[in-house]
Tab-separated table of C-alpha atoms in Angstrom:
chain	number	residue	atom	x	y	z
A	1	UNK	CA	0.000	0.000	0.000
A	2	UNK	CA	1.005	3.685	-0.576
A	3	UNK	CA	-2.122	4.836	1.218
A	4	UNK	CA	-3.150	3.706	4.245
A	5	UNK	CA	-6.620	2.115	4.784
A	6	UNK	CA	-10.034	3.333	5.721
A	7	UNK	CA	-10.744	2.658	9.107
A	8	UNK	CA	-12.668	3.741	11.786
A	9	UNK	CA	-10.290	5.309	14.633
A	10	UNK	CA	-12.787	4.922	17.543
A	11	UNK	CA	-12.727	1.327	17.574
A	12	UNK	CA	-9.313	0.459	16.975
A	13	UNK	CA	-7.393	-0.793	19.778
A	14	UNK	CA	-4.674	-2.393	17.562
A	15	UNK	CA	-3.111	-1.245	13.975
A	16	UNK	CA	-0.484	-3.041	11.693
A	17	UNK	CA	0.720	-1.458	8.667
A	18	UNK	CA	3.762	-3.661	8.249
A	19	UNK	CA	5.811	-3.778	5.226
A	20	UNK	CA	4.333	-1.319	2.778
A	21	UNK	CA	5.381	1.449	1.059
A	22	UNK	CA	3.530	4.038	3.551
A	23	UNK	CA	5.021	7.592	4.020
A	24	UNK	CA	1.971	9.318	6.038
A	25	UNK	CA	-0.350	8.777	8.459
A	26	UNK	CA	-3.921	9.919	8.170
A	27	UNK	CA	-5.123	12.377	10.294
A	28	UNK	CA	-8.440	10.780	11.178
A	29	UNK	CA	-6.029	8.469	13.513
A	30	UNK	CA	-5.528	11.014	15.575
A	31	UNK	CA	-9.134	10.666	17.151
A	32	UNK	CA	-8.152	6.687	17.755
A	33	UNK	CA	-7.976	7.531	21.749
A	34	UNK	CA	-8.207	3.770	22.221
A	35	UNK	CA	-5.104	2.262	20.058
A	36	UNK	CA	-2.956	0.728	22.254
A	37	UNK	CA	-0.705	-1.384	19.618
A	38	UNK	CA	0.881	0.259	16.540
A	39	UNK	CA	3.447	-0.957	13.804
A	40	UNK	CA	4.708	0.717	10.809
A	41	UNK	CA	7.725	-1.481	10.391
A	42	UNK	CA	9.056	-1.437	6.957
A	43	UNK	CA	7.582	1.204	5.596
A	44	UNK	CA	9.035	4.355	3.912
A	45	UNK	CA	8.280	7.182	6.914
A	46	UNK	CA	10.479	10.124	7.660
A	47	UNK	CA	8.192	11.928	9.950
A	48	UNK	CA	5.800	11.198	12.143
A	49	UNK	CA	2.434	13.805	12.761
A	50	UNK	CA	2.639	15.536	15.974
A	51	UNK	CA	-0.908	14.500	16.989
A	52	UNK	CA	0.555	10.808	17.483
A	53	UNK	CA	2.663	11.589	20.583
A	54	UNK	CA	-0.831	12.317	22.308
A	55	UNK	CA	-2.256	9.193	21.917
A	56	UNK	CA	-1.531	8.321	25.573
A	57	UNK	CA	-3.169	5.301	25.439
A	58	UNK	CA	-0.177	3.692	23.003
A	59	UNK	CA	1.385	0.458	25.157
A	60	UNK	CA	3.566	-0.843	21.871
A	61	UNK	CA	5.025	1.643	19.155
A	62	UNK	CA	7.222	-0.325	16.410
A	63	UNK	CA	8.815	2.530	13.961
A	64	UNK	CA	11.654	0.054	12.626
A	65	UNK	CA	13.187	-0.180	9.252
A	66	UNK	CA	12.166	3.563	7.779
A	67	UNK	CA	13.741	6.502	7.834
A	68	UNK	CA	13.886	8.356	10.965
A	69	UNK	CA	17.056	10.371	11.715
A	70	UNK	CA	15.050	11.866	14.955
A	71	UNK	CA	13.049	10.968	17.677
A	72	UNK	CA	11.315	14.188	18.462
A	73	UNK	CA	11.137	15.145	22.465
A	74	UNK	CA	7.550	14.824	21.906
A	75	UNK	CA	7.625	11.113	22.511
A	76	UNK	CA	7.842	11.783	26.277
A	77	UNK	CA	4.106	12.084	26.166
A	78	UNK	CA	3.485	7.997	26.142
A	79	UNK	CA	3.398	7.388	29.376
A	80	UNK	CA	2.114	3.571	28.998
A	81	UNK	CA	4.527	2.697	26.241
A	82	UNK	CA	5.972	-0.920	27.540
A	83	UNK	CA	7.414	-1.822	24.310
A	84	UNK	CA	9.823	0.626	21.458
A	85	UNK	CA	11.199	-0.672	18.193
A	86	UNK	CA	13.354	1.990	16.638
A	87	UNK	CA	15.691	-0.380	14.991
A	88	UNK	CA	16.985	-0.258	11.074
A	89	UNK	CA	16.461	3.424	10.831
A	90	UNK	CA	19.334	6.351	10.806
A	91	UNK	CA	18.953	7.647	14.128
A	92	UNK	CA	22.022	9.507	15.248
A	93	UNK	CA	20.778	10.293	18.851
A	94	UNK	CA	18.030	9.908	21.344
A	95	UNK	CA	15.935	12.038	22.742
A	96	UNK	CA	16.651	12.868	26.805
A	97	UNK	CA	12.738	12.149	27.083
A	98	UNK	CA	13.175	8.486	26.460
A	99	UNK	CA	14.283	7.896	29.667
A	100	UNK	CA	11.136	9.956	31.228
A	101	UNK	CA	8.354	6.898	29.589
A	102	UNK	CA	7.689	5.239	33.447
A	103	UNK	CA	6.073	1.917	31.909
A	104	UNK	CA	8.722	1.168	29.466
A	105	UNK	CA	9.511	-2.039	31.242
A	106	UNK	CA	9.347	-4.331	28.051
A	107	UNK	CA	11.734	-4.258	25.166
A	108	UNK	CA	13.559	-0.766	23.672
A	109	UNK	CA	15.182	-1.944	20.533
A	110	UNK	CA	18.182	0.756	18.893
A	111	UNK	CA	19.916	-1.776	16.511
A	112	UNK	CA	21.314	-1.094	13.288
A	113	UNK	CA	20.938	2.821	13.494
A	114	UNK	CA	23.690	5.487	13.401
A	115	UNK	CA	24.134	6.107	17.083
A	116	UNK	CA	27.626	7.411	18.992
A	117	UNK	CA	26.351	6.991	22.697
A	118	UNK	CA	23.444	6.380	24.898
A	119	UNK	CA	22.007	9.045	26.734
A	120	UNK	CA	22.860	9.099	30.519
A	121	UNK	CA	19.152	9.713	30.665
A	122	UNK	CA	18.157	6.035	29.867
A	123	UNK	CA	19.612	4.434	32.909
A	124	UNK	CA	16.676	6.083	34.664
A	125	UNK	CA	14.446	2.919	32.819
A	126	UNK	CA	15.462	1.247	35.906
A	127	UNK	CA	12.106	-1.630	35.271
A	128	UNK	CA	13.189	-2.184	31.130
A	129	UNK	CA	14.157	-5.790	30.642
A	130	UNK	CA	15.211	-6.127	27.342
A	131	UNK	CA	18.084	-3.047	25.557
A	132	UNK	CA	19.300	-4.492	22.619
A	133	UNK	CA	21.461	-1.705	20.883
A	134	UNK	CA	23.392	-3.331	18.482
A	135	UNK	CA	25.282	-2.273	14.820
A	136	UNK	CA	25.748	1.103	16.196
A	137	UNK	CA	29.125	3.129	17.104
A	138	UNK	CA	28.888	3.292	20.697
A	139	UNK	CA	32.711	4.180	22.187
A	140	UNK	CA	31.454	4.271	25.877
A	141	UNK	CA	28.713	3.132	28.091
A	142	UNK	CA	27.146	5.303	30.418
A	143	UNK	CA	28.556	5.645	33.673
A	144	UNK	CA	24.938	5.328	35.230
A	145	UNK	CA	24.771	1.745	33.456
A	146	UNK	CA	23.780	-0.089	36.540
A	147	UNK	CA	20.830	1.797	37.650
A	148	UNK	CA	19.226	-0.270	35.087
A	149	UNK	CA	18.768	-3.356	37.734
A	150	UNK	CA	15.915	-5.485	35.941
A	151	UNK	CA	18.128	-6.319	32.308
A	152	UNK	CA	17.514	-9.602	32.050
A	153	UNK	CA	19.045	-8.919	28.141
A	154	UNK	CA	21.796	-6.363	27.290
A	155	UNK	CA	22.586	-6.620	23.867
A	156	UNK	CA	25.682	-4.337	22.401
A	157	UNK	CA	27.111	-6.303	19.948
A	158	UNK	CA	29.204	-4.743	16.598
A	159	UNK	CA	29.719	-1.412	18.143
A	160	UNK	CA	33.307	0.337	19.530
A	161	UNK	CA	33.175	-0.538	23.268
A	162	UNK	CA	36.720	-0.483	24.224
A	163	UNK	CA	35.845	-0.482	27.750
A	164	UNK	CA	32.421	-1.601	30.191
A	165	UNK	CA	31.692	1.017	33.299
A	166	UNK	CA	32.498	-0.329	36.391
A	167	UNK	CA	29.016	-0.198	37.581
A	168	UNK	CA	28.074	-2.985	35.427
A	169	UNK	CA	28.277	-6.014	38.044
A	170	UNK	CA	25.393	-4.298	39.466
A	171	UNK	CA	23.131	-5.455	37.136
A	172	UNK	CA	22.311	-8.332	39.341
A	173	UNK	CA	19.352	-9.623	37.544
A	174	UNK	CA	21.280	-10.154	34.117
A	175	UNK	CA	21.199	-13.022	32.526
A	176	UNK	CA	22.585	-12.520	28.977
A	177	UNK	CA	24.967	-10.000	27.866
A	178	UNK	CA	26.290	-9.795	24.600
A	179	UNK	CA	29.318	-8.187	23.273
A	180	UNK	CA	30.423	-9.578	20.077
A	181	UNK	CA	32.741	-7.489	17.383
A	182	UNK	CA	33.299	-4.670	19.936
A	183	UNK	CA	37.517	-3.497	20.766
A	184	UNK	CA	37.282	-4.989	24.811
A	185	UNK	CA	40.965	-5.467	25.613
A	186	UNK	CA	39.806	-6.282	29.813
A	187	UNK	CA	36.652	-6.763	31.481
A	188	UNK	CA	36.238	-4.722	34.842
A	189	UNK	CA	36.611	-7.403	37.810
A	190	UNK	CA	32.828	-5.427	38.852
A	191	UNK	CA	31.446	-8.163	36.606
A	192	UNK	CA	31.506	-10.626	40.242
A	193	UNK	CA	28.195	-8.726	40.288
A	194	UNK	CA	26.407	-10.332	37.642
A	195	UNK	CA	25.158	-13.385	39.892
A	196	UNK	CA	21.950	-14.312	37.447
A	197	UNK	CA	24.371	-14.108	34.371
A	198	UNK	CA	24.271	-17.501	32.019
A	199	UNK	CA	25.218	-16.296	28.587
A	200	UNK	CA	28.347	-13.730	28.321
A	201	UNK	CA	28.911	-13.670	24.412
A	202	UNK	CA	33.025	-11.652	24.135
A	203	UNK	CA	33.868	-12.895	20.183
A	204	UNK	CA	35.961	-10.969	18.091
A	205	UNK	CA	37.377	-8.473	21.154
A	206	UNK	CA	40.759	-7.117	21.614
A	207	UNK	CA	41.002	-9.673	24.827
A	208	UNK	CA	44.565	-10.081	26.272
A	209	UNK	CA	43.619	-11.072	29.591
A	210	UNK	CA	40.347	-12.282	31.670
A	211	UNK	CA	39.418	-11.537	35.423
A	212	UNK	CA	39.067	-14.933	37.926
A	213	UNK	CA	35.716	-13.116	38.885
A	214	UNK	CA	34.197	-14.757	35.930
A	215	UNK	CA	34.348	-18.381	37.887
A	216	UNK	CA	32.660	-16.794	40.776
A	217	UNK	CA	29.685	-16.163	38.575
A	218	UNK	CA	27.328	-18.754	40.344
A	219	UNK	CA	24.668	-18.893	36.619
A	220	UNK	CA	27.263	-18.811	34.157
A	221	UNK	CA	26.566	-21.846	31.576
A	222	UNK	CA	28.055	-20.439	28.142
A	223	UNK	CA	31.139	-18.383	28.172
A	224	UNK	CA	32.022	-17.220	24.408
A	225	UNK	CA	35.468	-16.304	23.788
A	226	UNK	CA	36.386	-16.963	20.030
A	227	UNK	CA	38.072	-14.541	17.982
A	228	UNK	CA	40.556	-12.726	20.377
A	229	UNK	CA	43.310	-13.562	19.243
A	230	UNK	CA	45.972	-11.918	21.861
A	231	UNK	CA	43.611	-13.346	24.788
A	232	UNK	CA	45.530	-15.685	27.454
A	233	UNK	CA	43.603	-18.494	28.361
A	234	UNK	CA	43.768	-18.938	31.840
A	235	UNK	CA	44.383	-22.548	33.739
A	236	UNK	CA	40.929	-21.616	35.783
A	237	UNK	CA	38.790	-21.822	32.335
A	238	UNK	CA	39.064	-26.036	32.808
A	239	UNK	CA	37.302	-25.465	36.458
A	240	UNK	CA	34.656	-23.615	34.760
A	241	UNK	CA	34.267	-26.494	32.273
A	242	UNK	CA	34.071	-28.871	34.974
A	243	UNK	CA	31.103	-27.345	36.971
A	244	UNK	CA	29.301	-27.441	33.912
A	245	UNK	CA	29.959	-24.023	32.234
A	246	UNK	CA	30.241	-24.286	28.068
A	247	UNK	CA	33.766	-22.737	27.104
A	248	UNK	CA	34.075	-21.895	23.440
A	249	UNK	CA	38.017	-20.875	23.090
């Protein structure tokens, strides 16, 4: 479709308008109080109509694969969103406001987008689960990381990382974090801290050395290490093969 359908806005509750070749939406929408579920994905948007960041009502907003550069400060004004897909677009930053939406608890998707850091403002989304921000060109993290204390997911892969903040071992309800085809030369030895942790994904680093804290970690059951080529295998990794733990050297 290059034209989006007739429908009648009071009774929607949810609207899919998935892979198309939209560019607008109409502005009879903007009486759909009620919609609680909307996805453009794969469409060909630029903009979005002002009238759609006052659809408080709004609980899941997918806007991947178009082409956004901006998130307007606007979006603030969800206040039930749960769940954000900004993926596949050409965002190069975020909005401060993000980190203001008190029920996004769910999933907030970034990947594959042109982005150089993470607001400091995001780490107040202290109830998200889910972060996956990868195929970006993050350098840093932001120091504020571990205020986010219910990731169960943190996905970062094929960015710049060189380095993690120390205050990631308090993300004590972890349980995957992946970090594949970033420049890590050392993990911080706060990473003891991630007691829930079973996947940690570290292919194609800069690795030359690994901290012992990583056979404290009580969950751990697949430890990825492939593709660091200066890394120095300790003798402890056979210990953590022996309790159980999957080693991939």
């Amino acid at each position: 479709m290059t034209e989006p359908p007739e429908v009648e806005p009071d009774e929607l509750i949810r609207l899919d308008l998935d892979r198309n070749r939209l560019t607008r939406l109409p502005e009879r929408l903007s009486a759909a109080s009620g919609l609680e579920h909307l996805s453009i994905y794969d469409n060909e948007f630029d903009t979005l109509p002002g009238w759609l960041w006052e659809l408080h009502g709004l609980r899941v907003l997918n806007l991947a694969d178009n082409r956004f550069t901006t998130v307007p400060p606007d979006i603030g004004g969800l206040i039930r969103l749960h769940t954000l897909d900004l993926g596949h677009n050409a965002l190069t930053s975020l909005p401060d406001e993000l980190g203001e939406l008190p029920e996004l608890t769910e999933y907030l998707y970034l990947a594959d987008n042109r982005l150089t850091e993470l607001p400091d403002s995001l780490c107040a989304l202290t109830r998200l689960r889910y972060l996956g921000a990868t195929d970006n060109a993050f350098t840093e993290l932001p120091a504020g990381l571990g205020r986010m204390q219910a990731l169960r997911e943190l996905r970062l892969q094929h960015n710049s990382l060189a380095t993690l903040p120390e205050s990631i071992g308090e993300l004590g309800a972890l349980r995957e974090l992946h970090l594949r085809g970033n420049r890590i030369s050392r993990l911080p030895a706060a990473v003891a801290g991630l007691t829930d942790l079973r996947l940690l994904d570290l292919r194609d680093n800069g690795l030359t050395e690994l901290p012992k804290a990583l056979l404290e970690l009580p969950s751990l059951d697949k430890l990825d290490l492939r593709w660091n080529k200066h890394l120095r295998l300790p003798p402890w990794l056979d210990d953590l093969e022996e309790r159980g733990c999957v080693v991939l050297r």
